[in-house]
Amino acid sequence: MFLIFGLSVFYRTVSEGTFYCPRCGGDRAYRRRAGRRWFTLFFLPVIPLGSVGEVAECRTCRSRYTTAALRSPTAQQMAAALPAGMRAAAALVLRAGNPSDATARAKAVDAVRGYGDAAYDDRGVEADLALQGPFLEEEVSSAGAQLAMEAKEWFLAQAARVALADGPLSDPERQTLHRVAHLLGMSHAHALGVIVTTEGAAR
């Protein structure tokens, strides 16, 4: 009689969810799986040995990734972060200027709708103006994490257009725009260039 023995790794599912699969190029269901090495006899696990860690396995293409892949935002999360970030940026610059100015508020509505929130209106502006500053800044920062540099420039320019809708930039509005740029991950000099260019185009 021959004894067939060896070492094999077996996985068990510890959680499930949705993530962005790099191979599929879109949002997919995943299984988070913990692996353990076993001594096998006749291909059956009989003695558990050491852990080999956890992986995230795409349920569509079966590719396996380190669990760091689960920290990447899904396409759905990115789509939600951008209009939320613009709402927050618009509220911050409106507060710094004249939050009751109808033209500026209308410009804020246009900017947010341009990022995909078609239902946004003046009631939304009013609700956002009532939110706490730290929360608004966190929303801008979250949006910035999804954007390439050119997209950050456009985002900041849109916020500047909201601030300019009621007239030339005041010092508080200018400071707020630089704060928005910082939250987006832009340098002071880079932000200054975008703001000055946007001012020039508005004249």
PDB file of C-alpha atoms in Angstrom, residues 67-197:
ATOM      1  CA  THR A  67      -6.058  42.586   1.171  1.00  0.00           C
ATOM      2  CA  ALA A  68      -4.608  46.047   0.381  1.00  0.00           C
ATOM      3  CA  ALA A  69      -6.739  45.894  -2.790  1.00  0.00           C
ATOM      4  CA  LEU A  70      -9.830  46.277  -0.616  1.00  0.00           C
ATOM      5  CA  ARG A  71      -8.721  49.789   0.360  1.00  0.00           C
ATOM      6  CA  SER A  72      -9.088  51.071  -3.207  1.00  0.00           C
ATOM      7  CA  PRO A  73     -12.423  52.851  -3.732  1.00  0.00           C
ATOM      8  CA  THR A  74     -15.015  51.191  -5.910  1.00  0.00           C
ATOM      9  CA  ALA A  75     -16.313  52.967  -9.003  1.00  0.00           C
ATOM     10  CA  GLN A  76     -19.601  53.519  -7.162  1.00  0.00           C
ATOM     11  CA  GLN A  77     -17.809  55.126  -4.227  1.00  0.00           C
ATOM     12  CA  MET A  78     -15.828  57.366  -6.573  1.00  0.00           C
ATOM     13  CA  ALA A  79     -18.995  58.408  -8.383  1.00  0.00           C
ATOM     14  CA  ALA A  80     -20.578  59.380  -5.057  1.00  0.00           C
ATOM     15  CA  ALA A  81     -17.481  61.152  -3.698  1.00  0.00           C
ATOM     16  CA  LEU A  82     -17.176  63.719  -6.488  1.00  0.00           C
ATOM     17  CA  PRO A  83     -20.588  65.428  -6.231  1.00  0.00           C
ATOM     18  CA  ALA A  84     -20.358  65.243  -2.424  1.00  0.00           C
ATOM     19  CA  GLY A  85     -16.951  66.908  -2.582  1.00  0.00           C
ATOM     20  CA  MET A  86     -18.187  69.681  -4.865  1.00  0.00           C
ATOM     21  CA  ARG A  87     -21.190  70.267  -2.597  1.00  0.00           C
ATOM     22  CA  ALA A  88     -18.802  70.678   0.307  1.00  0.00           C
ATOM     23  CA  ALA A  89     -16.396  72.951  -1.595  1.00  0.00           C
ATOM     24  CA  ALA A  90     -19.270  75.130  -2.801  1.00  0.00           C
ATOM     25  CA  ALA A  91     -20.630  75.433   0.740  1.00  0.00           C
ATOM     26  CA  LEU A  92     -17.220  76.440   2.064  1.00  0.00           C
ATOM     27  CA  VAL A  93     -16.714  79.205  -0.496  1.00  0.00           C
ATOM     28  CA  LEU A  94     -20.309  80.434  -0.164  1.00  0.00           C
ATOM     29  CA  ARG A  95     -19.818  80.764   3.588  1.00  0.00           C
ATOM     30  CA  ALA A  96     -16.643  82.745   3.024  1.00  0.00           C
ATOM     31  CA  GLY A  97     -18.474  85.178   0.730  1.00  0.00           C
ATOM     32  CA  ASN A  98     -22.153  86.019   0.582  1.00  0.00           C
ATOM     33  CA  PRO A  99     -24.116  82.810   1.216  1.00  0.00           C
ATOM     34  CA  SER A 100     -27.441  84.487   0.479  1.00  0.00           C
ATOM     35  CA  ASP A 101     -26.438  85.736  -2.984  1.00  0.00           C
ATOM     36  CA  ALA A 102     -28.808  84.129  -5.494  1.00  0.00           C
ATOM     37  CA  THR A 103     -26.302  84.172  -8.367  1.00  0.00           C
ATOM     38  CA  ALA A 104     -23.604  82.457  -6.301  1.00  0.00           C
ATOM     39  CA  ARG A 105     -26.046  79.846  -5.048  1.00  0.00           C
ATOM     40  CA  ALA A 106     -27.239  79.153  -8.600  1.00  0.00           C
ATOM     41  CA  LYS A 107     -23.617  78.740  -9.669  1.00  0.00           C
ATOM     42  CA  ALA A 108     -23.096  76.264  -6.822  1.00  0.00           C
ATOM     43  CA  VAL A 109     -26.115  74.262  -8.002  1.00  0.00           C
ATOM     44  CA  ASP A 110     -24.735  74.190 -11.564  1.00  0.00           C
ATOM     45  CA  ALA A 111     -21.306  73.051 -10.332  1.00  0.00           C
ATOM     46  CA  VAL A 112     -22.721  70.182  -8.281  1.00  0.00           C
ATOM     47  CA  ARG A 113     -25.047  69.075 -11.059  1.00  0.00           C
ATOM     48  CA  GLY A 114     -22.037  69.053 -13.369  1.00  0.00           C
ATOM     49  CA  TYR A 115     -20.557  66.360 -11.132  1.00  0.00           C
ATOM     50  CA  GLY A 116     -23.597  64.124 -11.513  1.00  0.00           C
ATOM     51  CA  ASP A 117     -26.082  65.122  -8.805  1.00  0.00           C
ATOM     52  CA  ALA A 118     -28.967  66.110 -11.076  1.00  0.00           C
ATOM     53  CA  ALA A 119     -31.404  66.511  -8.164  1.00  0.00           C
ATOM     54  CA  TYR A 120     -29.305  69.125  -6.351  1.00  0.00           C
ATOM     55  CA  ASP A 121     -31.097  72.441  -5.859  1.00  0.00           C
ATOM     56  CA  ASP A 122     -31.218  75.503  -3.614  1.00  0.00           C
ATOM     57  CA  ARG A 123     -32.607  73.445  -0.747  1.00  0.00           C
ATOM     58  CA  GLY A 124     -29.502  71.315  -0.990  1.00  0.00           C
ATOM     59  CA  VAL A 125     -27.353  74.447  -0.819  1.00  0.00           C
ATOM     60  CA  GLU A 126     -29.175  75.524   2.336  1.00  0.00           C
ATOM     61  CA  ALA A 127     -28.696  72.112   3.929  1.00  0.00           C
ATOM     62  CA  ASP A 128     -24.979  72.065   3.083  1.00  0.00           C
ATOM     63  CA  LEU A 129     -24.440  75.536   4.525  1.00  0.00           C
ATOM     64  CA  ALA A 130     -25.725  74.222   7.858  1.00  0.00           C
ATOM     65  CA  LEU A 131     -23.113  71.454   8.024  1.00  0.00           C
ATOM     66  CA  GLN A 132     -20.014  71.646  10.211  1.00  0.00           C
ATOM     67  CA  GLY A 133     -16.747  72.814   8.633  1.00  0.00           C
ATOM     68  CA  PRO A 134     -14.699  69.697   9.512  1.00  0.00           C
ATOM     69  CA  PHE A 135     -17.271  67.469   7.820  1.00  0.00           C
ATOM     70  CA  LEU A 136     -17.227  69.615   4.674  1.00  0.00           C
ATOM     71  CA  GLU A 137     -13.431  69.571   4.582  1.00  0.00           C
ATOM     72  CA  GLU A 138     -13.413  65.792   4.910  1.00  0.00           C
ATOM     73  CA  GLU A 139     -15.746  65.513   1.915  1.00  0.00           C
ATOM     74  CA  VAL A 140     -13.430  67.690  -0.194  1.00  0.00           C
ATOM     75  CA  SER A 141     -10.432  65.620   0.874  1.00  0.00           C
ATOM     76  CA  SER A 142     -12.228  62.378  -0.053  1.00  0.00           C
ATOM     77  CA  ALA A 143     -13.020  63.748  -3.498  1.00  0.00           C
ATOM     78  CA  GLY A 144      -9.420  64.856  -3.973  1.00  0.00           C
ATOM     79  CA  ALA A 145      -8.195  61.331  -3.329  1.00  0.00           C
ATOM     80  CA  GLN A 146     -10.116  60.170  -6.436  1.00  0.00           C
ATOM     81  CA  LEU A 147      -8.835  62.838  -8.819  1.00  0.00           C
ATOM     82  CA  ALA A 148      -5.819  63.133 -11.092  1.00  0.00           C
ATOM     83  CA  MET A 149      -4.059  66.507 -11.039  1.00  0.00           C
ATOM     84  CA  GLU A 150      -5.834  67.891 -14.110  1.00  0.00           C
ATOM     85  CA  ALA A 151      -9.169  66.946 -12.576  1.00  0.00           C
ATOM     86  CA  LYS A 152      -8.172  68.671  -9.323  1.00  0.00           C
ATOM     87  CA  GLU A 153      -7.457  71.843 -11.297  1.00  0.00           C
ATOM     88  CA  TRP A 154     -10.923  71.714 -12.855  1.00  0.00           C
ATOM     89  CA  PHE A 155     -12.525  71.021  -9.469  1.00  0.00           C
ATOM     90  CA  LEU A 156     -10.785  74.041  -7.911  1.00  0.00           C
ATOM     91  CA  ALA A 157     -11.709  76.219 -10.884  1.00  0.00           C
ATOM     92  CA  GLN A 158     -15.357  75.261 -10.423  1.00  0.00           C
ATOM     93  CA  ALA A 159     -15.188  76.245  -6.752  1.00  0.00           C
ATOM     94  CA  ALA A 160     -13.544  79.535  -7.755  1.00  0.00           C
ATOM     95  CA  ARG A 161     -16.371  80.237 -10.225  1.00  0.00           C
ATOM     96  CA  VAL A 162     -18.862  79.826  -7.393  1.00  0.00           C
ATOM     97  CA  ALA A 163     -16.885  82.311  -5.282  1.00  0.00           C
ATOM     98  CA  LEU A 164     -16.644  84.753  -8.206  1.00  0.00           C
ATOM     99  CA  ALA A 165     -20.362  84.651  -8.987  1.00  0.00           C
ATOM    100  CA  ASP A 166     -21.117  87.468  -6.507  1.00  0.00           C
ATOM    101  CA  GLY A 167     -18.183  89.654  -7.602  1.00  0.00           C
ATOM    102  CA  PRO A 168     -14.382  89.819  -7.165  1.00  0.00           C
ATOM    103  CA  LEU A 169     -12.837  87.461  -4.660  1.00  0.00           C
ATOM    104  CA  SER A 170     -12.640  88.718  -1.100  1.00  0.00           C
ATOM    105  CA  ASP A 171      -9.719  87.789   1.136  1.00  0.00           C
ATOM    106  CA  PRO A 172     -11.805  85.174   3.025  1.00  0.00           C
ATOM    107  CA  GLU A 173     -12.939  83.639  -0.275  1.00  0.00           C
ATOM    108  CA  ARG A 174      -9.366  83.529  -1.561  1.00  0.00           C
ATOM    109  CA  GLN A 175      -8.156  81.908   1.667  1.00  0.00           C
ATOM    110  CA  THR A 176     -10.961  79.358   1.482  1.00  0.00           C
ATOM    111  CA  LEU A 177     -10.081  78.461  -2.105  1.00  0.00           C
ATOM    112  CA  HIS A 178      -6.485  77.843  -1.045  1.00  0.00           C
ATOM    113  CA  ARG A 179      -7.803  75.669   1.775  1.00  0.00           C
ATOM    114  CA  VAL A 180      -9.897  73.687  -0.720  1.00  0.00           C
ATOM    115  CA  ALA A 181      -6.805  73.289  -2.909  1.00  0.00           C
ATOM    116  CA  HIS A 182      -4.794  72.031   0.054  1.00  0.00           C
ATOM    117  CA  LEU A 183      -7.499  69.470   0.840  1.00  0.00           C
ATOM    118  CA  LEU A 184      -7.375  68.345  -2.788  1.00  0.00           C
ATOM    119  CA  GLY A 185      -3.624  67.795  -2.493  1.00  0.00           C
ATOM    120  CA  MET A 186      -2.459  70.829  -4.500  1.00  0.00           C
ATOM    121  CA  SER A 187       0.469  73.089  -3.647  1.00  0.00           C
ATOM    122  CA  HIS A 188      -0.080  76.777  -2.838  1.00  0.00           C
ATOM    123  CA  ALA A 189       1.687  77.887  -6.034  1.00  0.00           C
ATOM    124  CA  HIS A 190      -0.309  75.483  -8.193  1.00  0.00           C
ATOM    125  CA  ALA A 191      -3.579  76.607  -6.623  1.00  0.00           C
ATOM    126  CA  LEU A 192      -2.647  80.262  -7.104  1.00  0.00           C
ATOM    127  CA  GLY A 193      -2.162  79.677 -10.814  1.00  0.00           C
ATOM    128  CA  VAL A 194      -5.582  78.044 -11.165  1.00  0.00           C
ATOM    129  CA  ILE A 195      -7.329  80.748  -9.138  1.00  0.00           C
ATOM    130  CA  VAL A 196      -5.681  83.644 -11.015  1.00  0.00           C
ATOM    131  CA  THR A 197      -6.478  82.026 -14.379  1.00  0.00           C
TER     132      THR A 197
END
